[in-house]
Amino acid sequence: MTSSGTVIRNATIVDGSGAPGCIADLHFVDGLIVATGRLPATMDGVESIDATGLTVAPGFIDIHTHADLALLAHPQHLPKVMQGVTTEVFTNCGLGFAPVTGEALAVQRRYLGGLFGDASDGSVDCSWESVGDLLSQYQRTGIGCNVVYLAPHGAVRVSVMGMQNRPATDGELNAMAALLEEAIADGAWGMSTGLWYAPMRSASRDELVRLCRTAGFFATHQRDYGERLFEATRESCDIAREAGVPVQISHLQLNGPANAGRAGELIEILERERASGVDVTSDIYPYTAGSSLLQALLPEWCTEGGPVRLEERLNDAQQRSAIERDLAATGFNWEQYRLSGAQSADGARHEGWRFTDAAEARGMSVPAWLCRVIAQERFAACYINHSAHEGNVREMLQWRHQMIGSDGLHLRGTCHPRLYGCFPRVLGRYVREERILTLEDAIYKMTGSPAARLGLDRRGLVRPGYAADIAVFDAARIADTATFEAPRSTPIGIEWVFVNGVAAVRHGKPTNNLAGAVLRRRHSL
């Protein structure tokens, strides 16, 4: 690219605002869009790209990711860049690594290893403690996409209290708030929490309201997405109301047979909350299966004290029997669960297997097998759970305040295909094939809407003065190719991706350029 920039000609520009697309040219220089419309046919010193028949959109903003360590281990970040993603928003679900004390970082890395499997082998330098230190490390390493950081509630809580499943004292709450204030000052855009996960599930309402008020914005993995989904959603809105802050409800799926066909009811609740003054929005991935840590399925009591104590309990016959009894009493439909992200040779042989089949092959009950695998894998394995409903996914995708978030997990073994296919799947399946969204609405949910939600300055739209984060794709051909059987397959139909004006994908091939920027709150481009 020359100093006079690049012109993309004859494209259908869908600008990210939801407005109808139009055929026009686009000129950007030094990372900024300088002009759109019909530009002169001859422009000296400008690289020209003929995009006849192609769509130009803002680079996609993935509002729900777990890229914390993956961006350091593999800074080109190809699973996302090849989808057209130019900005990653993390940490989510309260599961992350800064701000943190040294001891708490060791606890978090071991307990959460399954979620960050392809970077949990010690190859990443994890010498930071503050958010500022972590963000600076991304800048030093170089990254293939932009970073927006949310401070994780789990790291804050473990830093102050360890893995204790109890409410915080006033002194502990003050210490957590101070850590969070420092994180926001360092450039975090808010806080994420995960009330389904230990030890965050033990947080009192006072703790949640105080920390959310300090953060100014929070994204939440709710306490439940199954039988108690509606109660959990009201709780999220109540916390936002009491704290006086916006809330982003993460991966808002409706799981379990009792929730089939109930998306309309959930949307009615959300609309009533918005009408009452609660600034609530949500995100979703276009699949009916979720994925998380194996140990997240365990009863809360056995995580008390962290991974060392949990390992002791799993290796004690009497305590393991108690864990197995509690697991058997949950009523989980184990046939819907499949093993993923295993790192041992034995575990890898059963990846993709239903829990019931793997347990039967071992001559064990599912709870006994599950305890065995968690101990064997040393907390570094995950599961995929097929429990949502396609009709609900379609209906939730159409809610005007719904955004797209991949929730992709960068695992060492088998992963969920959403890591490689989320955004093209929306554009190929739900826009082109099923027509439940217009192209303009889908692009808005991936760009202008999340940028506005987070308050990103001059991002998310194709307009002069905005960052040249750009995706160029063939709307007639774009599609995901990743499947549950072959999840690491890149999409088709994406021709160019620019991050801050630098090509990350050229003619459908990665360039491995590292042009991403750390977007700090109040200090973004």
JSON list of N, CA and C in Angstrom, two decimals, residues 397-468:
[
{"chain": "A", "resi": 397, "resn": "LEU", "atom": "N", "xyz": [-32.18, -14.03, 16.98]},
{"chain": "A", "resi": 397, "resn": "LEU", "atom": "CA", "xyz": [-31.37, -13.30, 16.01]},
{"chain": "A", "resi": 397, "resn": "LEU", "atom": "C", "xyz": [-32.10, -12.08, 15.47]},
{"chain": "A", "resi": 398, "resn": "GLN", "atom": "N", "xyz": [-33.42, -12.13, 15.43]},
{"chain": "A", "resi": 398, "resn": "GLN", "atom": "CA", "xyz": [-34.19, -11.04, 14.84]},
{"chain": "A", "resi": 398, "resn": "GLN", "atom": "C", "xyz": [-34.48, -9.91, 15.83]},
{"chain": "A", "resi": 399, "resn": "TRP", "atom": "N", "xyz": [-34.27, -10.15, 17.12]},
{"chain": "A", "resi": 399, "resn": "TRP", "atom": "CA", "xyz": [-34.53, -9.07, 18.08]},
{"chain": "A", "resi": 399, "resn": "TRP", "atom": "C", "xyz": [-33.60, -7.89, 17.79]},
{"chain": "A", "resi": 400, "resn": "ARG", "atom": "N", "xyz": [-34.14, -6.71, 17.75]},
{"chain": "A", "resi": 400, "resn": "ARG", "atom": "CA", "xyz": [-33.40, -5.55, 17.27]},
{"chain": "A", "resi": 400, "resn": "ARG", "atom": "C", "xyz": [-32.23, -5.18, 18.17]},
{"chain": "A", "resi": 401, "resn": "HIS", "atom": "N", "xyz": [-32.25, -5.62, 19.42]},
{"chain": "A", "resi": 401, "resn": "HIS", "atom": "CA", "xyz": [-31.16, -5.29, 20.34]},
{"chain": "A", "resi": 401, "resn": "HIS", "atom": "C", "xyz": [-30.20, -6.47, 20.55]},
{"chain": "A", "resi": 402, "resn": "GLN", "atom": "N", "xyz": [-30.26, -7.42, 19.65]},
{"chain": "A", "resi": 402, "resn": "GLN", "atom": "CA", "xyz": [-29.41, -8.61, 19.71]},
{"chain": "A", "resi": 402, "resn": "GLN", "atom": "C", "xyz": [-28.19, -8.42, 18.82]},
{"chain": "A", "resi": 403, "resn": "MET", "atom": "N", "xyz": [-27.02, -8.76, 19.30]},
{"chain": "A", "resi": 403, "resn": "MET", "atom": "CA", "xyz": [-25.78, -8.66, 18.53]},
{"chain": "A", "resi": 403, "resn": "MET", "atom": "C", "xyz": [-25.20, -10.06, 18.32]},
{"chain": "A", "resi": 404, "resn": "ILE", "atom": "N", "xyz": [-24.15, -10.14, 17.54]},
{"chain": "A", "resi": 404, "resn": "ILE", "atom": "CA", "xyz": [-23.52, -11.42, 17.25]},
{"chain": "A", "resi": 404, "resn": "ILE", "atom": "C", "xyz": [-22.22, -11.53, 18.05]},
{"chain": "A", "resi": 405, "resn": "GLY", "atom": "N", "xyz": [-22.07, -12.62, 18.79]},
{"chain": "A", "resi": 405, "resn": "GLY", "atom": "CA", "xyz": [-20.85, -12.89, 19.53]},
{"chain": "A", "resi": 405, "resn": "GLY", "atom": "C", "xyz": [-20.51, -14.37, 19.41]},
{"chain": "A", "resi": 406, "resn": "SER", "atom": "N", "xyz": [-19.29, -14.68, 19.05]},
{"chain": "A", "resi": 406, "resn": "SER", "atom": "CA", "xyz": [-18.94, -16.08, 18.76]},
{"chain": "A", "resi": 406, "resn": "SER", "atom": "C", "xyz": [-18.81, -16.95, 20.00]},
{"chain": "A", "resi": 407, "resn": "ASP", "atom": "N", "xyz": [-18.34, -16.38, 21.13]},
{"chain": "A", "resi": 407, "resn": "ASP", "atom": "CA", "xyz": [-18.03, -17.18, 22.31]},
{"chain": "A", "resi": 407, "resn": "ASP", "atom": "C", "xyz": [-17.02, -18.28, 21.97]},
{"chain": "A", "resi": 408, "resn": "GLY", "atom": "N", "xyz": [-16.19, -18.03, 20.98]},
{"chain": "A", "resi": 408, "resn": "GLY", "atom": "CA", "xyz": [-15.26, -19.05, 20.52]},
{"chain": "A", "resi": 408, "resn": "GLY", "atom": "C", "xyz": [-14.19, -19.38, 21.55]},
{"chain": "A", "resi": 409, "resn": "LEU", "atom": "N", "xyz": [-13.93, -20.68, 21.73]},
{"chain": "A", "resi": 409, "resn": "LEU", "atom": "CA", "xyz": [-12.91, -21.16, 22.66]},
{"chain": "A", "resi": 409, "resn": "LEU", "atom": "C", "xyz": [-11.74, -21.72, 21.87]},
{"chain": "A", "resi": 410, "resn": "HIS", "atom": "N", "xyz": [-10.55, -21.23, 22.17]},
{"chain": "A", "resi": 410, "resn": "HIS", "atom": "CA", "xyz": [-9.35, -21.62, 21.42]},
{"chain": "A", "resi": 410, "resn": "HIS", "atom": "C", "xyz": [-8.73, -22.85, 22.08]},
{"chain": "A", "resi": 411, "resn": "LEU", "atom": "N", "xyz": [-9.27, -24.00, 21.79]},
{"chain": "A", "resi": 411, "resn": "LEU", "atom": "CA", "xyz": [-8.88, -25.23, 22.46]},
{"chain": "A", "resi": 411, "resn": "LEU", "atom": "C", "xyz": [-7.78, -25.95, 21.69]},
{"chain": "A", "resi": 412, "resn": "ARG", "atom": "N", "xyz": [-7.06, -26.78, 22.42]},
{"chain": "A", "resi": 412, "resn": "ARG", "atom": "CA", "xyz": [-5.99, -27.55, 21.78]},
{"chain": "A", "resi": 412, "resn": "ARG", "atom": "C", "xyz": [-6.57, -28.74, 21.01]},
{"chain": "A", "resi": 413, "resn": "GLY", "atom": "N", "xyz": [-7.60, -29.37, 21.52]},
{"chain": "A", "resi": 413, "resn": "GLY", "atom": "CA", "xyz": [-8.21, -30.50, 20.83]},
{"chain": "A", "resi": 413, "resn": "GLY", "atom": "C", "xyz": [-9.39, -30.06, 19.99]},
{"chain": "A", "resi": 414, "resn": "THR", "atom": "N", "xyz": [-10.44, -30.87, 19.98]},
{"chain": "A", "resi": 414, "resn": "THR", "atom": "CA", "xyz": [-11.65, -30.53, 19.23]},
{"chain": "A", "resi": 414, "resn": "THR", "atom": "C", "xyz": [-12.31, -29.30, 19.86]},
{"chain": "A", "resi": 415, "resn": "CYS", "atom": "N", "xyz": [-12.71, -28.36, 19.02]},
{"chain": "A", "resi": 415, "resn": "CYS", "atom": "CA", "xyz": [-13.36, -27.14, 19.52]},
{"chain": "A", "resi": 415, "resn": "CYS", "atom": "C", "xyz": [-14.74, -27.02, 18.90]},
{"chain": "A", "resi": 416, "resn": "HIS", "atom": "N", "xyz": [-15.51, -26.07, 19.38]},
{"chain": "A", "resi": 416, "resn": "HIS", "atom": "CA", "xyz": [-16.82, -25.74, 18.82]},
{"chain": "A", "resi": 416, "resn": "HIS", "atom": "C", "xyz": [-16.60, -25.01, 17.49]},
{"chain": "A", "resi": 417, "resn": "PRO", "atom": "N", "xyz": [-17.37, -25.33, 16.45]},
{"chain": "A", "resi": 417, "resn": "PRO", "atom": "CA", "xyz": [-17.15, -24.67, 15.16]},
{"chain": "A", "resi": 417, "resn": "PRO", "atom": "C", "xyz": [-17.43, -23.17, 15.15]},
{"chain": "A", "resi": 418, "resn": "ARG", "atom": "N", "xyz": [-18.04, -22.64, 16.19]},
{"chain": "A", "resi": 418, "resn": "ARG", "atom": "CA", "xyz": [-18.31, -21.20, 16.23]},
{"chain": "A", "resi": 418, "resn": "ARG", "atom": "C", "xyz": [-17.01, -20.39, 16.21]},
{"chain": "A", "resi": 419, "resn": "LEU", "atom": "N", "xyz": [-15.91, -20.99, 16.66]},
{"chain": "A", "resi": 419, "resn": "LEU", "atom": "CA", "xyz": [-14.63, -20.28, 16.65]},
{"chain": "A", "resi": 419, "resn": "LEU", "atom": "C", "xyz": [-14.20, -19.91, 15.24]},
{"chain": "A", "resi": 420, "resn": "TYR", "atom": "N", "xyz": [-14.52, -20.75, 14.28]},
{"chain": "A", "resi": 420, "resn": "TYR", "atom": "CA", "xyz": [-14.10, -20.53, 12.89]},
{"chain": "A", "resi": 420, "resn": "TYR", "atom": "C", "xyz": [-15.25, -20.11, 11.97]},
{"chain": "A", "resi": 421, "resn": "GLY", "atom": "N", "xyz": [-16.51, -20.25, 12.41]},
{"chain": "A", "resi": 421, "resn": "GLY", "atom": "CA", "xyz": [-17.59, -20.08, 11.45]},
{"chain": "A", "resi": 421, "resn": "GLY", "atom": "C", "xyz": [-18.71, -19.14, 11.81]},
{"chain": "A", "resi": 422, "resn": "CYS", "atom": "N", "xyz": [-18.66, -18.50, 12.99]},
{"chain": "A", "resi": 422, "resn": "CYS", "atom": "CA", "xyz": [-19.82, -17.76, 13.51]},
{"chain": "A", "resi": 422, "resn": "CYS", "atom": "C", "xyz": [-20.38, -16.72, 12.54]},
{"chain": "A", "resi": 423, "resn": "PHE", "atom": "N", "xyz": [-19.55, -15.78, 12.12]},
{"chain": "A", "resi": 423, "resn": "PHE", "atom": "CA", "xyz": [-20.04, -14.64, 11.34]},
{"chain": "A", "resi": 423, "resn": "PHE", "atom": "C", "xyz": [-20.44, -15.03, 9.91]},
{"chain": "A", "resi": 424, "resn": "PRO", "atom": "N", "xyz": [-19.64, -15.81, 9.19]},
{"chain": "A", "resi": 424, "resn": "PRO", "atom": "CA", "xyz": [-20.10, -16.28, 7.88]},
{"chain": "A", "resi": 424, "resn": "PRO", "atom": "C", "xyz": [-21.37, -17.14, 7.96]},
{"chain": "A", "resi": 425, "resn": "ARG", "atom": "N", "xyz": [-21.56, -17.86, 9.05]},
{"chain": "A", "resi": 425, "resn": "ARG", "atom": "CA", "xyz": [-22.77, -18.66, 9.20]},
{"chain": "A", "resi": 425, "resn": "ARG", "atom": "C", "xyz": [-24.01, -17.76, 9.24]},
{"chain": "A", "resi": 426, "resn": "VAL", "atom": "N", "xyz": [-23.92, -16.66, 9.97]},
{"chain": "A", "resi": 426, "resn": "VAL", "atom": "CA", "xyz": [-25.05, -15.72, 9.99]},
{"chain": "A", "resi": 426, "resn": "VAL", "atom": "C", "xyz": [-25.33, -15.19, 8.59]},
{"chain": "A", "resi": 427, "resn": "LEU", "atom": "N", "xyz": [-24.27, -14.77, 7.90]},
{"chain": "A", "resi": 427, "resn": "LEU", "atom": "CA", "xyz": [-24.45, -14.13, 6.59]},
{"chain": "A", "resi": 427, "resn": "LEU", "atom": "C", "xyz": [-24.86, -15.13, 5.52]},
{"chain": "A", "resi": 428, "resn": "GLY", "atom": "N", "xyz": [-24.37, -16.35, 5.60]},
{"chain": "A", "resi": 428, "resn": "GLY", "atom": "CA", "xyz": [-24.71, -17.35, 4.59]},
{"chain": "A", "resi": 428, "resn": "GLY", "atom": "C", "xyz": [-26.04, -18.03, 4.86]},
{"chain": "A", "resi": 429, "resn": "ARG", "atom": "N", "xyz": [-26.19, -18.56, 6.06]},
{"chain": "A", "resi": 429, "resn": "ARG", "atom": "CA", "xyz": [-27.39, -19.34, 6.36]},
{"chain": "A", "resi": 429, "resn": "ARG", "atom": "C", "xyz": [-28.60, -18.47, 6.68]},
{"chain": "A", "resi": 430, "resn": "TYR", "atom": "N", "xyz": [-28.45, -17.53, 7.61]},
{"chain": "A", "resi": 430, "resn": "TYR", "atom": "CA", "xyz": [-29.61, -16.82, 8.12]},
{"chain": "A", "resi": 430, "resn": "TYR", "atom": "C", "xyz": [-29.98, -15.58, 7.30]},
{"chain": "A", "resi": 431, "resn": "VAL", "atom": "N", "xyz": [-29.02, -15.06, 6.53]},
{"chain": "A", "resi": 431, "resn": "VAL", "atom": "CA", "xyz": [-29.33, -13.94, 5.63]},
{"chain": "A", "resi": 431, "resn": "VAL", "atom": "C", "xyz": [-29.68, -14.46, 4.24]},
{"chain": "A", "resi": 432, "resn": "ARG", "atom": "N", "xyz": [-28.74, -15.12, 3.60]},
{"chain": "A", "resi": 432, "resn": "ARG", "atom": "CA", "xyz": [-28.94, -15.51, 2.20]},
{"chain": "A", "resi": 432, "resn": "ARG", "atom": "C", "xyz": [-29.92, -16.67, 2.04]},
{"chain": "A", "resi": 433, "resn": "GLU", "atom": "N", "xyz": [-29.77, -17.71, 2.85]},
{"chain": "A", "resi": 433, "resn": "GLU", "atom": "CA", "xyz": [-30.56, -18.91, 2.64]},
{"chain": "A", "resi": 433, "resn": "GLU", "atom": "C", "xyz": [-31.94, -18.84, 3.29]},
{"chain": "A", "resi": 434, "resn": "GLU", "atom": "N", "xyz": [-31.99, -18.47, 4.56]},
{"chain": "A", "resi": 434, "resn": "GLU", "atom": "CA", "xyz": [-33.26, -18.49, 5.27]},
{"chain": "A", "resi": 434, "resn": "GLU", "atom": "C", "xyz": [-33.97, -17.14, 5.29]},
{"chain": "A", "resi": 435, "resn": "ARG", "atom": "N", "xyz": [-33.24, -16.07, 5.01]},
{"chain": "A", "resi": 435, "resn": "ARG", "atom": "CA", "xyz": [-33.82, -14.73, 4.88]},
{"chain": "A", "resi": 435, "resn": "ARG", "atom": "C", "xyz": [-34.57, -14.29, 6.13]},
{"chain": "A", "resi": 436, "resn": "ILE", "atom": "N", "xyz": [-34.07, -14.66, 7.29]},
{"chain": "A", "resi": 436, "resn": "ILE", "atom": "CA", "xyz": [-34.70, -14.16, 8.50]},
{"chain": "A", "resi": 436, "resn": "ILE", "atom": "C", "xyz": [-34.12, -12.82, 8.92]},
{"chain": "A", "resi": 437, "resn": "LEU", "atom": "N", "xyz": [-32.98, -12.44, 8.31]},
{"chain": "A", "resi": 437, "resn": "LEU", "atom": "CA", "xyz": [-32.38, -11.13, 8.50]},
{"chain": "A", "resi": 437, "resn": "LEU", "atom": "C", "xyz": [-32.04, -10.57, 7.14]},
{"chain": "A", "resi": 438, "resn": "THR", "atom": "N", "xyz": [-32.14, -9.24, 6.99]},
{"chain": "A", "resi": 438, "resn": "THR", "atom": "CA", "xyz": [-31.59, -8.62, 5.79]},
{"chain": "A", "resi": 438, "resn": "THR", "atom": "C", "xyz": [-30.07, -8.50, 5.96]},
{"chain": "A", "resi": 439, "resn": "LEU", "atom": "N", "xyz": [-29.38, -8.34, 4.86]},
{"chain": "A", "resi": 439, "resn": "LEU", "atom": "CA", "xyz": [-27.93, -8.17, 4.94]},
{"chain": "A", "resi": 439, "resn": "LEU", "atom": "C", "xyz": [-27.59, -6.95, 5.78]},
{"chain": "A", "resi": 440, "resn": "GLU", "atom": "N", "xyz": [-28.34, -5.87, 5.58]},
{"chain": "A", "resi": 440, "resn": "GLU", "atom": "CA", "xyz": [-28.06, -4.64, 6.32]},
{"chain": "A", "resi": 440, "resn": "GLU", "atom": "C", "xyz": [-28.26, -4.82, 7.82]},
{"chain": "A", "resi": 441, "resn": "ASP", "atom": "N", "xyz": [-29.32, -5.54, 8.21]},
{"chain": "A", "resi": 441, "resn": "ASP", "atom": "CA", "xyz": [-29.57, -5.77, 9.64]},
{"chain": "A", "resi": 441, "resn": "ASP", "atom": "C", "xyz": [-28.48, -6.64, 10.25]},
{"chain": "A", "resi": 442, "resn": "ALA", "atom": "N", "xyz": [-28.07, -7.67, 9.53]},
{"chain": "A", "resi": 442, "resn": "ALA", "atom": "CA", "xyz": [-27.03, -8.56, 10.05]},
{"chain": "A", "resi": 442, "resn": "ALA", "atom": "C", "xyz": [-25.72, -7.81, 10.23]},
{"chain": "A", "resi": 443, "resn": "ILE", "atom": "N", "xyz": [-25.34, -7.01, 9.24]},
{"chain": "A", "resi": 443, "resn": "ILE", "atom": "CA", "xyz": [-24.10, -6.24, 9.34]},
{"chain": "A", "resi": 443, "resn": "ILE", "atom": "C", "xyz": [-24.18, -5.25, 10.51]},
{"chain": "A", "resi": 444, "resn": "TYR", "atom": "N", "xyz": [-25.32, -4.64, 10.69]},
{"chain": "A", "resi": 444, "resn": "TYR", "atom": "CA", "xyz": [-25.50, -3.73, 11.83]},
{"chain": "A", "resi": 444, "resn": "TYR", "atom": "C", "xyz": [-25.26, -4.45, 13.15]},
{"chain": "A", "resi": 445, "resn": "LYS", "atom": "N", "xyz": [-25.78, -5.67, 13.29]},
{"chain": "A", "resi": 445, "resn": "LYS", "atom": "CA", "xyz": [-25.61, -6.44, 14.51]},
{"chain": "A", "resi": 445, "resn": "LYS", "atom": "C", "xyz": [-24.16, -6.83, 14.75]},
{"chain": "A", "resi": 446, "resn": "MET", "atom": "N", "xyz": [-23.35, -6.83, 13.69]},
{"chain": "A", "resi": 446, "resn": "MET", "atom": "CA", "xyz": [-21.94, -7.23, 13.78]},
{"chain": "A", "resi": 446, "resn": "MET", "atom": "C", "xyz": [-20.99, -6.05, 13.87]},
{"chain": "A", "resi": 447, "resn": "THR", "atom": "N", "xyz": [-21.50, -4.83, 13.65]},
{"chain": "A", "resi": 447, "resn": "THR", "atom": "CA", "xyz": [-20.59, -3.69, 13.49]},
{"chain": "A", "resi": 447, "resn": "THR", "atom": "C", "xyz": [-21.10, -2.45, 14.22]},
{"chain": "A", "resi": 448, "resn": "GLY", "atom": "N", "xyz": [-22.02, -1.74, 13.62]},
{"chain": "A", "resi": 448, "resn": "GLY", "atom": "CA", "xyz": [-22.49, -0.48, 14.19]},
{"chain": "A", "resi": 448, "resn": "GLY", "atom": "C", "xyz": [-23.10, -0.64, 15.56]},
{"chain": "A", "resi": 449, "resn": "SER", "atom": "N", "xyz": [-23.85, -1.72, 15.78]},
{"chain": "A", "resi": 449, "resn": "SER", "atom": "CA", "xyz": [-24.51, -1.92, 17.06]},
{"chain": "A", "resi": 449, "resn": "SER", "atom": "C", "xyz": [-23.52, -2.19, 18.19]},
{"chain": "A", "resi": 450, "resn": "PRO", "atom": "N", "xyz": [-22.60, -3.16, 18.07]},
{"chain": "A", "resi": 450, "resn": "PRO", "atom": "CA", "xyz": [-21.64, -3.35, 19.16]},
{"chain": "A", "resi": 450, "resn": "PRO", "atom": "C", "xyz": [-20.71, -2.16, 19.37]},
{"chain": "A", "resi": 451, "resn": "ALA", "atom": "N", "xyz": [-20.36, -1.45, 18.29]},
{"chain": "A", "resi": 451, "resn": "ALA", "atom": "CA", "xyz": [-19.51, -0.26, 18.47]},
{"chain": "A", "resi": 451, "resn": "ALA", "atom": "C", "xyz": [-20.23, 0.79, 19.29]},
{"chain": "A", "resi": 452, "resn": "ALA", "atom": "N", "xyz": [-21.51, 1.01, 18.99]},
{"chain": "A", "resi": 452, "resn": "ALA", "atom": "CA", "xyz": [-22.29, 1.98, 19.75]},
{"chain": "A", "resi": 452, "resn": "ALA", "atom": "C", "xyz": [-22.50, 1.51, 21.18]},
{"chain": "A", "resi": 453, "resn": "ARG", "atom": "N", "xyz": [-22.70, 0.20, 21.35]},
{"chain": "A", "resi": 453, "resn": "ARG", "atom": "CA", "xyz": [-22.95, -0.33, 22.68]},
{"chain": "A", "resi": 453, "resn": "ARG", "atom": "C", "xyz": [-21.78, -0.08, 23.62]},
{"chain": "A", "resi": 454, "resn": "LEU", "atom": "N", "xyz": [-20.59, -0.25, 23.08]},
{"chain": "A", "resi": 454, "resn": "LEU", "atom": "CA", "xyz": [-19.39, -0.10, 23.89]},
{"chain": "A", "resi": 454, "resn": "LEU", "atom": "C", "xyz": [-18.87, 1.34, 23.92]},
{"chain": "A", "resi": 455, "resn": "GLY", "atom": "N", "xyz": [-19.36, 2.16, 23.00]},
{"chain": "A", "resi": 455, "resn": "GLY", "atom": "CA", "xyz": [-18.86, 3.53, 22.92]},
{"chain": "A", "resi": 455, "resn": "GLY", "atom": "C", "xyz": [-17.53, 3.63, 22.21]},
{"chain": "A", "resi": 456, "resn": "LEU", "atom": "N", "xyz": [-17.27, 2.72, 21.26]},
{"chain": "A", "resi": 456, "resn": "LEU", "atom": "CA", "xyz": [-16.01, 2.78, 20.51]},
{"chain": "A", "resi": 456, "resn": "LEU", "atom": "C", "xyz": [-16.02, 3.98, 19.58]},
{"chain": "A", "resi": 457, "resn": "ASP", "atom": "N", "xyz": [-14.99, 4.78, 19.66]},
{"chain": "A", "resi": 457, "resn": "ASP", "atom": "CA", "xyz": [-14.92, 6.01, 18.90]},
{"chain": "A", "resi": 457, "resn": "ASP", "atom": "C", "xyz": [-14.47, 5.72, 17.47]},
{"chain": "A", "resi": 458, "resn": "ARG", "atom": "N", "xyz": [-15.28, 6.14, 16.51]},
{"chain": "A", "resi": 458, "resn": "ARG", "atom": "CA", "xyz": [-14.96, 6.03, 15.08]},
{"chain": "A", "resi": 458, "resn": "ARG", "atom": "C", "xyz": [-14.63, 4.60, 14.66]},
{"chain": "A", "resi": 459, "resn": "ARG", "atom": "N", "xyz": [-15.45, 3.67, 15.14]},
{"chain": "A", "resi": 459, "resn": "ARG", "atom": "CA", "xyz": [-15.38, 2.27, 14.74]},
{"chain": "A", "resi": 459, "resn": "ARG", "atom": "C", "xyz": [-16.79, 1.79, 14.42]},
{"chain": "A", "resi": 460, "resn": "GLY", "atom": "N", "xyz": [-16.87, 0.77, 13.57]},
{"chain": "A", "resi": 460, "resn": "GLY", "atom": "CA", "xyz": [-18.15, 0.11, 13.33]},
{"chain": "A", "resi": 460, "resn": "GLY", "atom": "C", "xyz": [-18.97, 0.65, 12.20]},
{"chain": "A", "resi": 461, "resn": "LEU", "atom": "N", "xyz": [-18.51, 1.69, 11.53]},
{"chain": "A", "resi": 461, "resn": "LEU", "atom": "CA", "xyz": [-19.23, 2.26, 10.38]},
{"chain": "A", "resi": 461, "resn": "LEU", "atom": "C", "xyz": [-18.24, 2.53, 9.24]},
{"chain": "A", "resi": 462, "resn": "VAL", "atom": "N", "xyz": [-18.73, 2.48, 8.02]},
{"chain": "A", "resi": 462, "resn": "VAL", "atom": "CA", "xyz": [-17.95, 2.89, 6.85]},
{"chain": "A", "resi": 462, "resn": "VAL", "atom": "C", "xyz": [-18.29, 4.34, 6.57]},
{"chain": "A", "resi": 463, "resn": "ARG", "atom": "N", "xyz": [-17.50, 5.23, 7.13]},
{"chain": "A", "resi": 463, "resn": "ARG", "atom": "CA", "xyz": [-17.73, 6.68, 6.97]},
{"chain": "A", "resi": 463, "resn": "ARG", "atom": "C", "xyz": [-16.39, 7.39, 7.02]},
{"chain": "A", "resi": 464, "resn": "PRO", "atom": "N", "xyz": [-16.27, 8.53, 6.32]},
{"chain": "A", "resi": 464, "resn": "PRO", "atom": "CA", "xyz": [-15.03, 9.30, 6.40]},
{"chain": "A", "resi": 464, "resn": "PRO", "atom": "C", "xyz": [-14.70, 9.65, 7.84]},
{"chain": "A", "resi": 465, "resn": "GLY", "atom": "N", "xyz": [-13.42, 9.52, 8.19]},
{"chain": "A", "resi": 465, "resn": "GLY", "atom": "CA", "xyz": [-12.95, 9.79, 9.53]},
{"chain": "A", "resi": 465, "resn": "GLY", "atom": "C", "xyz": [-12.97, 8.59, 10.45]},
{"chain": "A", "resi": 466, "resn": "TYR", "atom": "N", "xyz": [-13.57, 7.49, 9.99]},
{"chain": "A", "resi": 466, "resn": "TYR", "atom": "CA", "xyz": [-13.61, 6.27, 10.79]},
{"chain": "A", "resi": 466, "resn": "TYR", "atom": "C", "xyz": [-12.41, 5.37, 10.46]},
{"chain": "A", "resi": 467, "resn": "ALA", "atom": "N", "xyz": [-12.08, 4.50, 11.40]},
{"chain": "A", "resi": 467, "resn": "ALA", "atom": "CA", "xyz": [-10.97, 3.57, 11.19]},
{"chain": "A", "resi": 467, "resn": "ALA", "atom": "C", "xyz": [-11.24, 2.67, 10.00]},
{"chain": "A", "resi": 468, "resn": "ALA", "atom": "N", "xyz": [-10.20, 2.38, 9.24]},
{"chain": "A", "resi": 468, "resn": "ALA", "atom": "CA", "xyz": [-10.32, 1.53, 8.06]},
{"chain": "A", "resi": 468, "resn": "ALA", "atom": "C", "xyz": [-10.25, 0.06, 8.46]}
]
